[in-house]
Coordinates of C-alpha atoms in Angstrom, one line a residue:
X1 CA 0.0 -0.1 0.2
X2 CA 2.4 2.4 1.0
X3 CA 4.7 1.7 -2.1
X4 CA 1.4 1.8 -4.4
X5 CA 1.0 5.9 -3.0
X6 CA 4.2 6.7 -2.7
X7 CA 4.9 5.1 -6.8
X8 CA 1.4 7.5 -7.5
X9 CA 2.3 10.8 -5.8
X10 CA 6.0 10.3 -7.8
X11 CA 4.4 9.4 -10.7
X12 CA 2.1 12.5 -10.8
X13 CA 4.5 15.4 -9.5
X14 CA 6.6 13.6 -13.0
X15 CA 3.7 14.8 -14.6
X16 CA 2.8 17.5 -13.4
X17 CA 6.8 19.4 -12.7
X18 CA 7.1 18.3 -16.7
X19 CA 3.9 19.2 -18.7
X20 CA 3.5 22.4 -20.7
X21 CA 1.6 24.2 -18.7
X22 CA 2.5 25.6 -15.6
X23 CA -0.1 26.6 -13.1
X24 CA 2.0 27.9 -10.1
X25 CA 5.1 28.2 -9.1
X26 CA 6.7 27.8 -5.5
X27 CA 8.3 30.1 -3.8
X28 CA 10.4 31.0 -0.3
X29 CA 9.7 34.5 1.5
X30 CA 11.4 36.3 4.9
X31 CA 10.9 39.6 6.5
X32 CA 10.5 41.1 10.2
X33 CA 7.9 42.9 11.5
X34 CA 7.6 45.9 14.4
X35 CA 4.6 45.6 16.6
X36 CA 4.3 49.0 17.5
X37 CA 1.9 50.4 20.4
X38 CA 0.7 53.9 21.8
X39 CA 2.4 55.2 24.6
X40 CA 1.2 55.7 28.0
X41 CA 3.6 58.6 28.8
X42 CA 2.4 60.5 25.7
X43 CA 0.6 63.8 26.5
X44 CA -0.2 66.4 24.7
X45 CA 2.9 69.1 26.3
X46 CA 5.6 69.0 23.3
X47 CA 7.9 69.5 26.1
X48 CA 7.9 65.7 27.6
X49 CA 9.8 64.6 24.3
X50 CA 8.1 61.4 24.2
X51 CA 6.7 59.5 22.1
X52 CA 3.2 58.9 20.4
X53 CA 3.7 55.3 19.5
X54 CA 6.5 53.1 20.8
X55 CA 8.5 49.8 19.3
X56 CA 7.5 46.6 21.6
X57 CA 7.7 43.3 20.0
X58 CA 10.0 42.5 16.9
X59 CA 9.0 39.2 14.5
X60 CA 10.8 37.4 12.0
X61 CA 9.6 35.2 9.4
X62 CA 10.6 32.8 7.2
X63 CA 9.0 30.3 5.4
X64 CA 7.9 28.3 2.1
X65 CA 5.2 27.3 -0.3
X66 CA 3.3 26.8 -3.8
X67 CA 1.5 30.1 -5.3
X68 CA -1.2 29.3 -8.3
X69 CA -2.3 30.8 -11.2
X70 CA -0.9 34.2 -9.4
X71 CA -4.1 34.5 -7.2
X72 CA -3.7 32.6 -4.7
X73 CA -1.3 30.9 -2.4
X74 CA -1.0 28.2 0.1
X75 CA 2.5 28.3 2.5
X76 CA 4.0 27.0 6.1
X77 CA 5.5 29.5 7.7
X78 CA 8.2 29.3 10.7
X79 CA 9.1 32.0 13.5
X80 CA 10.3 33.7 16.5
X81 CA 8.3 36.3 18.4
X82 CA 9.4 38.7 20.9
X83 CA 7.7 41.0 22.8
X84 CA 10.2 42.7 25.3
X85 CA 7.0 45.0 27.3
X86 CA 5.6 41.3 28.6
X87 CA 9.2 39.1 28.5
X88 CA 6.9 36.9 26.0
X89 CA 8.7 34.8 23.1
X90 CA 7.2 32.3 20.9
X91 CA 7.9 30.5 17.7
X92 CA 5.1 30.4 15.8
X93 CA 4.7 27.6 13.4
X94 CA 1.0 28.3 11.3
X95 CA -0.4 27.6 7.3
X96 CA -1.2 30.8 5.0
X97 CA -3.7 31.3 2.8
X98 CA -2.8 34.4 0.3
X99 CA -5.5 35.7 -2.0
X100 CA -3.9 38.1 -4.3
X101 CA -7.1 41.0 -4.8
X102 CA -5.4 42.6 -7.7
X103 CA -2.0 41.4 -9.9
X104 CA -0.2 43.7 -12.9
X105 CA 3.1 43.0 -13.6
X106 CA 4.2 41.2 -11.1
X107 CA 3.1 43.2 -8.8
X108 CA 0.7 42.5 -6.3
X109 CA -2.3 44.1 -3.9
X110 CA -3.0 40.8 -1.2
X111 CA -5.5 39.7 1.7
X112 CA -3.6 37.2 4.0
X113 CA -5.3 34.8 6.8
X114 CA -2.4 31.8 9.2
X115 CA -3.9 29.9 11.5
X116 CA -0.8 27.6 13.9
X117 CA 0.2 26.6 16.8
X118 CA 2.6 28.9 19.0
X119 CA 5.4 27.5 20.8
X120 CA 6.7 29.0 24.3
X121 CA 10.3 29.7 25.2
X122 CA 9.5 29.8 28.9
X123 CA 7.6 27.3 31.1
X124 CA 6.4 30.1 32.6
X125 CA 3.4 30.5 29.8
X126 CA 1.4 27.4 28.6
X127 CA 2.0 27.1 24.2
X128 CA -1.2 28.0 22.7
X129 CA -2.5 29.1 20.0
X130 CA -1.7 31.6 16.8
X131 CA -4.1 33.7 14.3
X132 CA -3.2 36.5 11.8
X133 CA -4.8 38.3 9.4
X134 CA -3.0 41.0 7.1
X135 CA -2.7 43.3 4.6
X136 CA -0.1 44.0 2.1
X137 CA 1.7 44.6 -1.2
X138 CA 4.0 43.3 -3.5
X139 CA 7.1 44.9 -5.6
X140 CA 8.1 43.1 -8.2
X141 CA 12.4 43.7 -7.9
X142 CA 14.9 42.4 -9.8
X143 CA 15.0 38.8 -11.6
X144 CA 12.6 36.8 -9.3
X145 CA 13.3 38.6 -6.0
X146 CA 9.8 40.6 -4.8
X147 CA 9.8 43.4 -1.3
X148 CA 6.8 43.1 0.2
X149 CA 5.2 45.8 2.3
X150 CA 2.9 44.5 5.3
X151 CA 0.1 45.1 8.1
X152 CA -0.8 42.6 10.2
X153 CA -2.5 41.8 13.2
X154 CA -2.2 39.1 15.5
X155 CA -3.7 37.1 17.9
X156 CA -1.7 34.7 20.3
X157 CA -4.0 32.7 22.3
X158 CA -1.5 32.1 25.7
X159 CA -3.7 30.1 28.6
X160 CA -2.9 32.0 31.8
X161 CA -2.0 35.3 30.2
X162 CA -4.0 38.6 30.6
X163 CA -7.5 37.3 28.6
X164 CA -5.9 35.0 27.7
X165 CA -4.4 36.9 24.8
X166 CA -1.7 38.5 23.3
X167 CA -3.0 40.5 20.5
X168 CA -1.0 43.0 18.9
X169 CA -0.6 45.2 14.9
X170 CA 2.1 45.3 13.4
X171 CA 3.9 46.6 10.0
X172 CA 6.3 44.5 8.4
X173 CA 8.6 44.3 6.1
X174 CA 10.0 40.7 4.0
X175 CA 10.7 39.4 0.5
X176 CA 9.3 36.7 -2.0
X177 CA 12.2 34.8 -4.1
X178 CA 9.7 32.7 -6.8

């Protein structure tokens, strides 16, 4: 049974790779996001030198996937998150579904949603679930490299944390290599 399944998968992949018409292409992606929050010490007084927004966390992401007909992409991702205002670090592993709303000359405007498991590096809190939703733009670059700029909402479900979750909004920059 296992040999038949392995032979079938190998045969289907060979046919797909050798076919004339391409329906999609694999990709590799990576990036960094910075989370910003409203400074609780900010006042309207201009003499206190307190900024309105302050960084509260940084996220690094990498992943690989497959894009179908320049419209839909599926990927598996791995990340490293650190929120220094809460001293929370985590490793999210998740799957993403990306939909290009508009696409022109390899530039795209997209929506992306993610769901997966969040692994905690310390025993202070338990492992949890990871959710994400974002919008972004992909700009064509030289060759197969493209630049991505994105705005994401992240939710980390952590039992024992305030409200059993940590929500954040981040601004990110990254790349996608086809």
